[in-house]
Each structure stands twice: as structure tokens, then as C-alpha cells.
Amino acid sequence: MSRPRIVIVGAGFAGYRTARTLSRLTRHQADITLLNPTDYFLYLPLLPQVAAGILEPRRVSVSLSGTLPHVRLVLGEADGIDLDGRTVHYTGPEGEEGTLAYDRLVLAAGSVNKLLPIPGVAEHAHGFRGLPEALYLRDHVTRQVELAAAADDRAECAARCTFVVVGAGYTGTEVAAHGAMYTDAQVRRHPMRTGMRPRWMLLDVAPRVMPEMDERLSRTAERVLRQRGVDVRMGTSVKEATHDGVVLTDGSTVDTRTLVWCVGVRPDPLVESLGLPMERGRLLVDPHLQVPGRPELFACGDVAAVPDLNQPGQYTPMTAQHAWRHGKVCAHNVVASLGRGQRRAYRHRDMGFVVDLGGAKAAANPLGLPMSGPAAGAVTRGYHLAAMPGNRVRVAADWLLDAVLPRQAVQLGLVRSWSVPLESSSPEVARVPGRPEQSGKDAGTAGTAGTAGTAGKHADGDEGKKQPGGEPAKGQPGGEPGRNQPGGEPGKNQPGGEPAKNQPGGEPAKNQPGGEPAERGPDAASAGSRSHGERAKRSQSGSPRASGKPRRAVEAAGPRSARGGSGKPGKSSRASGTGSAGKRPTAPSGPSRSAGQPADPGPEPPAHQPPPGPDIAPGPVRRTDGRAVEGDS
């Protein structure tokens, strides 16, 4: 008799706990496969401390292969499930495709950023669901404070050192609390010329901070925030976001370069197209975490609507505490379905909540006992150490060092703005050049019609995100290095590079008959689309890339807009001949990528669109005469 095949999709709190428990219960009598985009489990509650420079990123990431014995790890993102054929289709990190067959399937894909139909939010805000977003926020906040300290203009200084956080739940409250301490420490060491200080704002439409918690704990958290100078505005949210600031629902305008989106999460869109009963985007399951009518299918965590047996008619909330417990019960029921042991119904007991507000301040109610001050801080950090499945000593060591040494306020520039779009079904994976990303689908499901997906400028003014596949424009800051810059590709007329456009064997010059129109000419976009219409169609015949969504849903999304387009959600395709990031096709079938133009450039940006500001991340720049500035990197 063959060994049963168990496939787990997702390695969040629910998926990781399921895999770890199954590894122990099956006793090597089953083939367990874990499909996940990354090779680590992320302990999300400590992510705000990564953004504030307290913990290093590896402290909150636990190795999957190192802590899950007898579990096969497959790196990839599920983009289709054949329930009748019992297979899961996935796409690997370098674009390769594969299929996993299963006898039992556990869906634990987790959640993604929750979007609202607010103009400009998708283009200018950033979420807080993964390590790339936390690393970007730390670099961005550090850069804004440094630029504000060097600015002579008070208006510019005020805009750069104003940070707006939307969402006063657990995550938003902790981000604002830790962020205020982080920027205050920077300013104490390097005062601003204008004498101003950083300003943090926390917005929410709810009547109080953290409405999920006890009212006494909510008052404690709000008091700590106000003592640190955080501008807490309840009953207020963002009406519109622009490159230079935000318009609030009360009619006021706030000049800022930073908008952090922490309004909540929604289930991963993978489960939306399975054709099974849903409850507010979550897959309906019975108390045993099994999908009715599908004995081989289980779901747990944020993608599952699990009945709350303690409160009939309700479902367990989407919290890490419930997801962690779901995983253990799910593993026992999967083993029971294979003929070993008895099934268990999920029933929970509220153990309380903890919120780390930075320093010795926290708000906690362990076992229903409200606490605040240093005692709550000790309980909060003790709970996190006990709950983490690894790296406890390293985390404790970082806390100790942070208590006795000043933090290092440096920007590493490892994650760019366009790498962490708000509209992403995989916030745990940073976008890389040359790797198309399906992001428009999120806009459709979140109701953000009229926004430009991941295109447009983000809060730090980075340009070049309107190129297909999420690549920044070749000559824009934050994009790929200039062709004649160190670290970039060799110049077109240099040894080892492609032949010059006007040389024998190369492509015709852009302004020569038979070639592409000059890039800066008035009819560049229209002429390029006319002369290369057929080749552009052929170059877009690749298979669709999707992150966490069935392929048939991706194909229905429609074409994706290019620069300055309508912004409707759509799909992006892998061009034929392009491989993983950094590889180039040997014989491009459409317009040359060296010109930095997509196959179908679309309409040009409006003439009144402001140029990128001086707060752009360091990157290669180009002179107006086309030559790179010496010394720039």
C-alpha cells in the first residue's frame, strides 16, 4: 500500500503548526509536502520591532527545513487547485511551474492586505504584512528624517517628518508607538535645522484605539501614544492620497511622504475560485476544519470560516492565536481521516491579548486580567518568547542590547518602493526586476477600481513602477543600474554588450527609417505601437503568472494598463524567451528592452504630472543629454 500524500498550502501560523504536528503524528508513515513562497515561518507579532530597528529580520523568521523534520519543502505560490483531479498547480520563485498530487489537502494560505476604494491609496500607501514591507518602512522612515534634518525649508521639513498610519488595530497601534520612539531617538542625536520634531498620526474610523480589546486596555494604549506625541484621531480616515500628502475625511489636508496602511487583512484570494461555499471571503468548514462534501479537503487559519462553538452563529476571528490552534486540531483530524486516532472539534478558550508599545510600556490582559506599565511589558515579551517556535535566545539578546545600546539608524536600500506594492497577494515576497507579478487581481476583489494597481509613484517618490512586470523604468531612480554604470549591463557599443543600434548587425537607430521612433519624439508612443503591433502581440503570448489565485481567474482579469493607463486591474504575462531575474532573451521578438520601453507603451503620463521629488531613494540617474552623471550609483 502506498504512503498517503499530504499537501499543505501556506506556512503561516496555521500551516506551520499543521506541518509540525503532522510530522510528529504520522511517524514517517506519510509523505508531507509544504508549499510556501518563502523558506521561513514569519512571527508576525514582532514585525513592528523589525521596522523600528529593535530586532534583526532573521530573528522573527524561523527556518522551515530546519524545524520541520520529515517535511518536504517546495518553494512556490499556488495558483490553481483541481479538486476533482486532486492536484495543486504552483509557480516557483524563478517562474518554473509544477504540480503536486495529494490524498489530503490543507489550505492555510493566510491573508493579504485589505484594500478600500480610496483614490490614490494603492499607488502611494504601503502595507505591513511581510518582512520586505517592514524593511522598506525602516529605510524609508530613516531616509525621511535624514532629509528633513538637512532641509532649510520648513514646509518640506514638516512634510518629510510627518508619518501617517491608517488603522488603529494591533498592528497600526504598535507601528505608531514604536515608530515614534525610533524617530525621536534619531532627532535627539541629529536635531533638525528648523527646530521641528517628527510627527506621527494614527487614524481610524473606530471610536477608540484597538476596539477589539477591553476598554481599559484601549485607554492605556491611547494614553501611551499621546504621551509620545502621537496625534490620535478617531472617527477619521483618509479620503484621498496623493504624492504630496493625504486628504482626510474631516476635510483637512496633511502634507506627508509616508502613508502606512494597517486597516486589516482579508483572506488570500486563492480560495475564491474553488466554487465552494464562502463566508465573507473565507472557506466554510465544519467544527472539524473539514470542507463539507470534500472529505479530503481541510482549511484552517485566515482562509477558513470556523464555527465558534462558544458563540453559536459566529465564526472565530482572523487572529494569530486562533490560527495557531487551528493548525494543531487540523493535523489531528487529517491523521484521523487516514484511520489513526479520533477527530476533534475546534473549541477555544480566550487566553487574552498583549500589545507591545515599545520600551517598558505595553497593554495586556492575560487570562482576562488587565495590566499596564512595566508589568504588562514583561508579560508581553515573555508571551512572545514562549510562543515563538525558534530563535528565542537571539530575540532575547536583541532586546537586551536595545536596552543598553543606541539603535543603528541606517538605510540599507535593500528593498525599493516598487518592490512592495500594496496590491499584492504575496506581501511576504518582494518584487524583483524581470519577474512579472499578478497584482491587478487584488484590485478587482478589493473594490479599488480606478486605481493603477502597482503602477504610479509611491510615498517616497519612486518612479518607474508603470512598466510591465513591475520593473522600474531603466533610467529612473530605484530602477536597474544605467547601462554604462558599474554593476549595470555593458554599454551597447562596449565589448561584450549588444551591438550599437546604428552599427552593422544591430537594430536600426531609433530615429532612422525602419527603426523605432525616437524615444523623446512627440509621436514615440503611437509610432512604436503602430510599427510593432504584430510583434508586441507575439511577445505577450507567455503563460500568466499568478500569486495565490487559480489560473482561470487570472485569465479573466484582462490586459493590464501600461504607463499612465486607466489603471484597471488586469494580468501580466511572461514574455517569450525571458527567464528568471537578470536574464535577457537572446533574440527579442518585440521592441528592444534596452530602450526601457514596454511592448505596448500606452498613453504617456499627463503633462501636469509632477516630477519625482528629492526624496527618491538613491539610485542611478541620467543627465538630460542621455549620459550618466559621474559618481552616481
PDB file of C-alpha atoms in Angstrom, residues 352-551:
ATOM      1  CA  GLY A 352      -6.137  37.234  26.410  1.00  0.00           C
ATOM      2  CA  PHE A 353      -4.144  39.613  24.235  1.00  0.00           C
ATOM      3  CA  VAL A 354      -0.874  41.503  24.507  1.00  0.00           C
ATOM      4  CA  VAL A 355       0.202  44.701  22.732  1.00  0.00           C
ATOM      5  CA  ASP A 356       3.831  45.844  22.866  1.00  0.00           C
ATOM      6  CA  LEU A 357       4.020  49.655  22.888  1.00  0.00           C
ATOM      7  CA  GLY A 358       7.801  49.900  22.985  1.00  0.00           C
ATOM      8  CA  GLY A 359      10.240  50.347  25.825  1.00  0.00           C
ATOM      9  CA  ALA A 360       8.742  49.150  29.104  1.00  0.00           C
ATOM     10  CA  LYS A 361       5.197  50.050  28.046  1.00  0.00           C
ATOM     11  CA  ALA A 362       2.568  47.528  26.982  1.00  0.00           C
ATOM     12  CA  ALA A 363      -1.109  46.691  27.357  1.00  0.00           C
ATOM     13  CA  ALA A 364      -2.116  43.127  28.194  1.00  0.00           C
ATOM     14  CA  ASN A 365      -4.952  41.119  29.672  1.00  0.00           C
ATOM     15  CA  PRO A 366      -3.600  37.591  30.259  1.00  0.00           C
ATOM     16  CA  LEU A 367      -6.444  35.286  31.306  1.00  0.00           C
ATOM     17  CA  GLY A 368      -8.722  38.324  31.473  1.00  0.00           C
ATOM     18  CA  LEU A 369      -6.555  40.287  33.961  1.00  0.00           C
ATOM     19  CA  PRO A 370      -5.945  43.842  32.652  1.00  0.00           C
ATOM     20  CA  MET A 371      -2.361  45.039  33.052  1.00  0.00           C
ATOM     21  CA  SER A 372      -0.312  48.065  32.022  1.00  0.00           C
ATOM     22  CA  GLY A 373       3.137  49.538  32.582  1.00  0.00           C
ATOM     23  CA  PRO A 374       6.344  47.544  33.123  1.00  0.00           C
ATOM     24  CA  ALA A 375       4.439  44.503  34.415  1.00  0.00           C
ATOM     25  CA  ALA A 376       2.475  44.317  31.155  1.00  0.00           C
ATOM     26  CA  GLY A 377       5.726  44.788  29.230  1.00  0.00           C
ATOM     27  CA  ALA A 378       7.323  41.820  30.985  1.00  0.00           C
ATOM     28  CA  VAL A 379       4.250  39.645  30.393  1.00  0.00           C
ATOM     29  CA  THR A 380       4.102  40.667  26.729  1.00  0.00           C
ATOM     30  CA  ARG A 381       7.714  39.829  25.969  1.00  0.00           C
ATOM     31  CA  GLY A 382       7.522  36.623  27.986  1.00  0.00           C
ATOM     32  CA  TYR A 383       4.477  35.557  25.967  1.00  0.00           C
ATOM     33  CA  HIS A 384       6.249  36.207  22.676  1.00  0.00           C
ATOM     34  CA  LEU A 385       9.308  34.223  23.741  1.00  0.00           C
ATOM     35  CA  ALA A 386       7.115  31.302  24.756  1.00  0.00           C
ATOM     36  CA  ALA A 387       5.031  31.429  21.565  1.00  0.00           C
ATOM     37  CA  MET A 388       7.925  31.630  19.115  1.00  0.00           C
ATOM     38  CA  PRO A 389       8.884  28.237  17.653  1.00  0.00           C
ATOM     39  CA  GLY A 390      12.557  29.224  17.432  1.00  0.00           C
ATOM     40  CA  ASN A 391      15.188  31.980  17.778  1.00  0.00           C
ATOM     41  CA  ARG A 392      14.230  32.697  21.392  1.00  0.00           C
ATOM     42  CA  VAL A 393      17.786  33.290  22.611  1.00  0.00           C
ATOM     43  CA  ARG A 394      18.580  35.575  19.682  1.00  0.00           C
ATOM     44  CA  VAL A 395      15.421  37.622  20.237  1.00  0.00           C
ATOM     45  CA  ALA A 396      16.140  37.984  23.940  1.00  0.00           C
ATOM     46  CA  ALA A 397      19.713  39.035  23.138  1.00  0.00           C
ATOM     47  CA  ASP A 398      18.491  41.744  20.751  1.00  0.00           C
ATOM     48  CA  TRP A 399      16.106  43.051  23.417  1.00  0.00           C
ATOM     49  CA  LEU A 400      18.948  43.219  25.920  1.00  0.00           C
ATOM     50  CA  LEU A 401      21.248  45.040  23.505  1.00  0.00           C
ATOM     51  CA  ASP A 402      18.491  47.507  22.605  1.00  0.00           C
ATOM     52  CA  ALA A 403      18.055  48.321  26.294  1.00  0.00           C
ATOM     53  CA  VAL A 404      21.721  49.258  26.815  1.00  0.00           C
ATOM     54  CA  LEU A 405      22.928  50.460  23.386  1.00  0.00           C
ATOM     55  CA  PRO A 406      21.600  53.084  20.947  1.00  0.00           C
ATOM     56  CA  ARG A 407      19.885  51.823  17.814  1.00  0.00           C
ATOM     57  CA  GLN A 408      21.600  51.955  14.451  1.00  0.00           C
ATOM     58  CA  ALA A 409      19.631  54.327  12.254  1.00  0.00           C
ATOM     59  CA  VAL A 410      20.908  53.492   8.768  1.00  0.00           C
ATOM     60  CA  GLN A 411      19.165  52.841   5.480  1.00  0.00           C
ATOM     61  CA  LEU A 412      20.432  49.816   3.602  1.00  0.00           C
ATOM     62  CA  GLY A 413      18.402  50.327   0.430  1.00  0.00           C
ATOM     63  CA  LEU A 414      17.737  46.611   0.019  1.00  0.00           C
ATOM     64  CA  VAL A 415      14.003  46.997  -0.693  1.00  0.00           C
ATOM     65  CA  ARG A 416      12.679  49.651  -3.063  1.00  0.00           C
ATOM     66  CA  SER A 417       9.215  51.187  -3.082  1.00  0.00           C
ATOM     67  CA  TRP A 418       8.118  49.405  -6.257  1.00  0.00           C
ATOM     68  CA  SER A 419       9.178  46.063  -4.767  1.00  0.00           C
ATOM     69  CA  VAL A 420       6.468  46.155  -2.089  1.00  0.00           C
ATOM     70  CA  PRO A 421       3.209  47.295  -3.729  1.00  0.00           C
ATOM     71  CA  LEU A 422       0.140  47.477  -1.539  1.00  0.00           C
ATOM     72  CA  GLU A 423      -1.803  45.432  -4.082  1.00  0.00           C
ATOM     73  CA  SER A 424      -0.087  42.068  -3.784  1.00  0.00           C
ATOM     74  CA  SER A 425      -1.331  38.596  -2.969  1.00  0.00           C
ATOM     75  CA  SER A 426       2.168  37.751  -1.677  1.00  0.00           C
ATOM     76  CA  PRO A 427       3.299  40.516   0.688  1.00  0.00           C
ATOM     77  CA  GLU A 428       5.970  38.174   2.051  1.00  0.00           C
ATOM     78  CA  VAL A 429       7.790  38.186  -1.314  1.00  0.00           C
ATOM     79  CA  ALA A 430       9.467  41.330  -2.650  1.00  0.00           C
ATOM     80  CA  ARG A 431       9.039  42.010  -6.351  1.00  0.00           C
ATOM     81  CA  VAL A 432      12.226  41.763  -8.397  1.00  0.00           C
ATOM     82  CA  PRO A 433      13.087  43.134 -11.866  1.00  0.00           C
ATOM     83  CA  GLY A 434      12.239  40.877 -14.770  1.00  0.00           C
ATOM     84  CA  ARG A 435       9.668  38.872 -12.817  1.00  0.00           C
ATOM     85  CA  PRO A 436       6.071  39.695 -13.793  1.00  0.00           C
ATOM     86  CA  GLU A 437       3.671  39.948 -10.905  1.00  0.00           C
ATOM     87  CA  GLN A 438      -0.074  39.478 -10.990  1.00  0.00           C
ATOM     88  CA  SER A 439      -1.371  42.300  -8.849  1.00  0.00           C
ATOM     89  CA  GLY A 440      -4.359  43.686 -10.702  1.00  0.00           C
ATOM     90  CA  LYS A 441      -6.494  40.806  -9.499  1.00  0.00           C
ATOM     91  CA  ASP A 442      -6.304  42.132  -5.981  1.00  0.00           C
ATOM     92  CA  ALA A 443      -7.641  45.453  -7.102  1.00  0.00           C
ATOM     93  CA  GLY A 444     -10.701  43.811  -8.557  1.00  0.00           C
ATOM     94  CA  THR A 445     -11.536  41.790  -5.487  1.00  0.00           C
ATOM     95  CA  ALA A 446     -10.866  44.691  -3.140  1.00  0.00           C
ATOM     96  CA  GLY A 447     -13.028  47.155  -4.991  1.00  0.00           C
ATOM     97  CA  THR A 448     -10.254  49.546  -5.969  1.00  0.00           C
ATOM     98  CA  ALA A 449     -11.452  50.235  -9.467  1.00  0.00           C
ATOM     99  CA  GLY A 450      -9.909  53.330 -10.923  1.00  0.00           C
ATOM    100  CA  THR A 451      -6.543  52.874  -9.255  1.00  0.00           C
ATOM    101  CA  ALA A 452      -3.463  51.933 -11.159  1.00  0.00           C
ATOM    102  CA  GLY A 453      -2.580  48.684  -9.451  1.00  0.00           C
ATOM    103  CA  THR A 454       1.062  48.752  -8.588  1.00  0.00           C
ATOM    104  CA  ALA A 455       1.841  51.476 -11.086  1.00  0.00           C
ATOM    105  CA  GLY A 456       2.482  55.084 -10.170  1.00  0.00           C
ATOM    106  CA  LYS A 457       4.545  56.864  -7.562  1.00  0.00           C
ATOM    107  CA  HIS A 458       4.680  55.646  -4.008  1.00  0.00           C
ATOM    108  CA  ALA A 459       5.132  57.557  -0.817  1.00  0.00           C
ATOM    109  CA  ASP A 460       8.839  58.090  -1.252  1.00  0.00           C
ATOM    110  CA  GLY A 461       8.533  59.384  -4.780  1.00  0.00           C
ATOM    111  CA  ASP A 462       9.976  56.376  -6.589  1.00  0.00           C
ATOM    112  CA  GLU A 463       9.086  56.299 -10.240  1.00  0.00           C
ATOM    113  CA  GLY A 464       9.171  53.589 -12.841  1.00  0.00           C
ATOM    114  CA  LYS A 465       6.516  51.266 -11.473  1.00  0.00           C
ATOM    115  CA  LYS A 466       4.334  51.578 -14.554  1.00  0.00           C
ATOM    116  CA  GLN A 467       6.402  49.157 -16.552  1.00  0.00           C
ATOM    117  CA  PRO A 468       5.065  45.663 -17.250  1.00  0.00           C
ATOM    118  CA  GLY A 469       6.134  43.081 -14.716  1.00  0.00           C
ATOM    119  CA  GLY A 470       6.801  45.642 -12.038  1.00  0.00           C
ATOM    120  CA  GLU A 471      10.188  46.700 -13.458  1.00  0.00           C
ATOM    121  CA  PRO A 472      11.092  50.323 -12.855  1.00  0.00           C
ATOM    122  CA  ALA A 473      11.954  52.407 -15.858  1.00  0.00           C
ATOM    123  CA  LYS A 474      15.544  51.795 -16.833  1.00  0.00           C
ATOM    124  CA  GLY A 475      16.568  55.404 -16.426  1.00  0.00           C
ATOM    125  CA  GLN A 476      14.636  56.131 -13.258  1.00  0.00           C
ATOM    126  CA  PRO A 477      15.950  56.220  -9.722  1.00  0.00           C
ATOM    127  CA  GLY A 478      15.394  52.950  -7.946  1.00  0.00           C
ATOM    128  CA  GLY A 479      15.459  51.018 -11.184  1.00  0.00           C
ATOM    129  CA  GLU A 480      18.189  48.931 -12.740  1.00  0.00           C
ATOM    130  CA  PRO A 481      21.675  50.435 -12.968  1.00  0.00           C
ATOM    131  CA  GLY A 482      22.446  52.535 -16.016  1.00  0.00           C
ATOM    132  CA  ARG A 483      23.809  50.619 -18.945  1.00  0.00           C
ATOM    133  CA  ASN A 484      27.172  52.363 -18.696  1.00  0.00           C
ATOM    134  CA  GLN A 485      27.343  52.368 -14.903  1.00  0.00           C
ATOM    135  CA  PRO A 486      29.383  49.973 -12.762  1.00  0.00           C
ATOM    136  CA  GLY A 487      27.243  46.995 -11.868  1.00  0.00           C
ATOM    137  CA  GLY A 488      24.924  47.519 -14.825  1.00  0.00           C
ATOM    138  CA  GLU A 489      24.873  45.826 -18.199  1.00  0.00           C
ATOM    139  CA  PRO A 490      27.668  46.735 -20.616  1.00  0.00           C
ATOM    140  CA  GLY A 491      27.005  49.646 -22.914  1.00  0.00           C
ATOM    141  CA  LYS A 492      25.564  48.837 -26.260  1.00  0.00           C
ATOM    142  CA  ASN A 493      28.747  49.847 -28.028  1.00  0.00           C
ATOM    143  CA  GLN A 494      31.124  48.304 -25.495  1.00  0.00           C
ATOM    144  CA  PRO A 495      32.889  44.958 -25.776  1.00  0.00           C
ATOM    145  CA  GLY A 496      30.692  42.151 -24.510  1.00  0.00           C
ATOM    146  CA  GLY A 497      27.498  44.149 -24.930  1.00  0.00           C
ATOM    147  CA  GLU A 498      24.902  44.210 -27.664  1.00  0.00           C
ATOM    148  CA  PRO A 499      25.886  45.930 -30.914  1.00  0.00           C
ATOM    149  CA  ALA A 500      25.128  49.614 -31.136  1.00  0.00           C
ATOM    150  CA  LYS A 501      21.800  50.393 -32.674  1.00  0.00           C
ATOM    151  CA  ASN A 502      23.344  52.076 -35.698  1.00  0.00           C
ATOM    152  CA  GLN A 503      26.098  49.503 -36.229  1.00  0.00           C
ATOM    153  CA  PRO A 504      26.030  46.565 -38.610  1.00  0.00           C
ATOM    154  CA  GLY A 505      24.329  43.573 -37.056  1.00  0.00           C
ATOM    155  CA  GLY A 506      22.428  45.667 -34.562  1.00  0.00           C
ATOM    156  CA  GLU A 507      18.939  47.083 -34.570  1.00  0.00           C
ATOM    157  CA  PRO A 508      18.305  50.238 -36.617  1.00  0.00           C
ATOM    158  CA  ALA A 509      18.734  53.518 -34.823  1.00  0.00           C
ATOM    159  CA  LYS A 510      15.644  54.837 -33.141  1.00  0.00           C
ATOM    160  CA  ASN A 511      15.409  57.907 -35.375  1.00  0.00           C
ATOM    161  CA  GLN A 512      16.291  56.154 -38.639  1.00  0.00           C
ATOM    162  CA  PRO A 513      13.806  54.968 -41.250  1.00  0.00           C
ATOM    163  CA  GLY A 514      12.579  51.482 -40.484  1.00  0.00           C
ATOM    164  CA  GLY A 515      13.519  51.715 -36.839  1.00  0.00           C
ATOM    165  CA  GLU A 516      11.591  52.660 -33.774  1.00  0.00           C
ATOM    166  CA  PRO A 517      10.709  56.350 -33.350  1.00  0.00           C
ATOM    167  CA  ALA A 518      12.940  58.446 -31.150  1.00  0.00           C
ATOM    168  CA  GLU A 519      12.080  57.945 -27.511  1.00  0.00           C
ATOM    169  CA  ARG A 520      11.714  61.657 -26.856  1.00  0.00           C
ATOM    170  CA  GLY A 521       9.832  62.408 -30.056  1.00  0.00           C
ATOM    171  CA  PRO A 522       6.246  63.647 -29.871  1.00  0.00           C
ATOM    172  CA  ASP A 523       4.820  60.560 -31.533  1.00  0.00           C
ATOM    173  CA  ALA A 524       7.041  57.974 -29.860  1.00  0.00           C
ATOM    174  CA  ALA A 525       4.303  56.025 -28.168  1.00  0.00           C
ATOM    175  CA  SER A 526       1.884  55.987 -31.092  1.00  0.00           C
ATOM    176  CA  ALA A 527       4.507  55.263 -33.729  1.00  0.00           C
ATOM    177  CA  GLY A 528       6.024  52.491 -31.641  1.00  0.00           C
ATOM    178  CA  SER A 529       2.700  50.808 -31.162  1.00  0.00           C
ATOM    179  CA  ARG A 530       1.898  51.031 -34.878  1.00  0.00           C
ATOM    180  CA  SER A 531       5.210  49.755 -36.206  1.00  0.00           C
ATOM    181  CA  HIS A 532       5.484  46.898 -33.752  1.00  0.00           C
ATOM    182  CA  GLY A 533       1.880  45.959 -33.223  1.00  0.00           C
ATOM    183  CA  GLU A 534       2.180  42.431 -34.517  1.00  0.00           C
ATOM    184  CA  ARG A 535       5.447  41.696 -32.743  1.00  0.00           C
ATOM    185  CA  ALA A 536       4.065  43.066 -29.485  1.00  0.00           C
ATOM    186  CA  LYS A 537       1.188  40.608 -29.700  1.00  0.00           C
ATOM    187  CA  ARG A 538       3.549  37.723 -30.245  1.00  0.00           C
ATOM    188  CA  SER A 539       5.799  38.787 -27.352  1.00  0.00           C
ATOM    189  CA  GLN A 540       2.881  38.645 -24.921  1.00  0.00           C
ATOM    190  CA  SER A 541       1.963  35.034 -25.566  1.00  0.00           C
ATOM    191  CA  GLY A 542       3.608  33.702 -22.422  1.00  0.00           C
ATOM    192  CA  SER A 543       1.693  31.915 -19.705  1.00  0.00           C
ATOM    193  CA  PRO A 544       0.111  34.058 -16.962  1.00  0.00           C
ATOM    194  CA  ARG A 545       1.832  34.460 -13.625  1.00  0.00           C
ATOM    195  CA  ALA A 546      -0.384  34.390 -10.606  1.00  0.00           C
ATOM    196  CA  SER A 547       0.296  34.556  -6.900  1.00  0.00           C
ATOM    197  CA  GLY A 548      -2.183  32.595  -4.891  1.00  0.00           C
ATOM    198  CA  LYS A 549      -5.027  32.603  -7.418  1.00  0.00           C
ATOM    199  CA  PRO A 550      -6.328  29.941  -9.822  1.00  0.00           C
ATOM    200  CA  ARG A 551      -5.236  30.410 -13.384  1.00  0.00           C
TER     201      ARG A 551
END
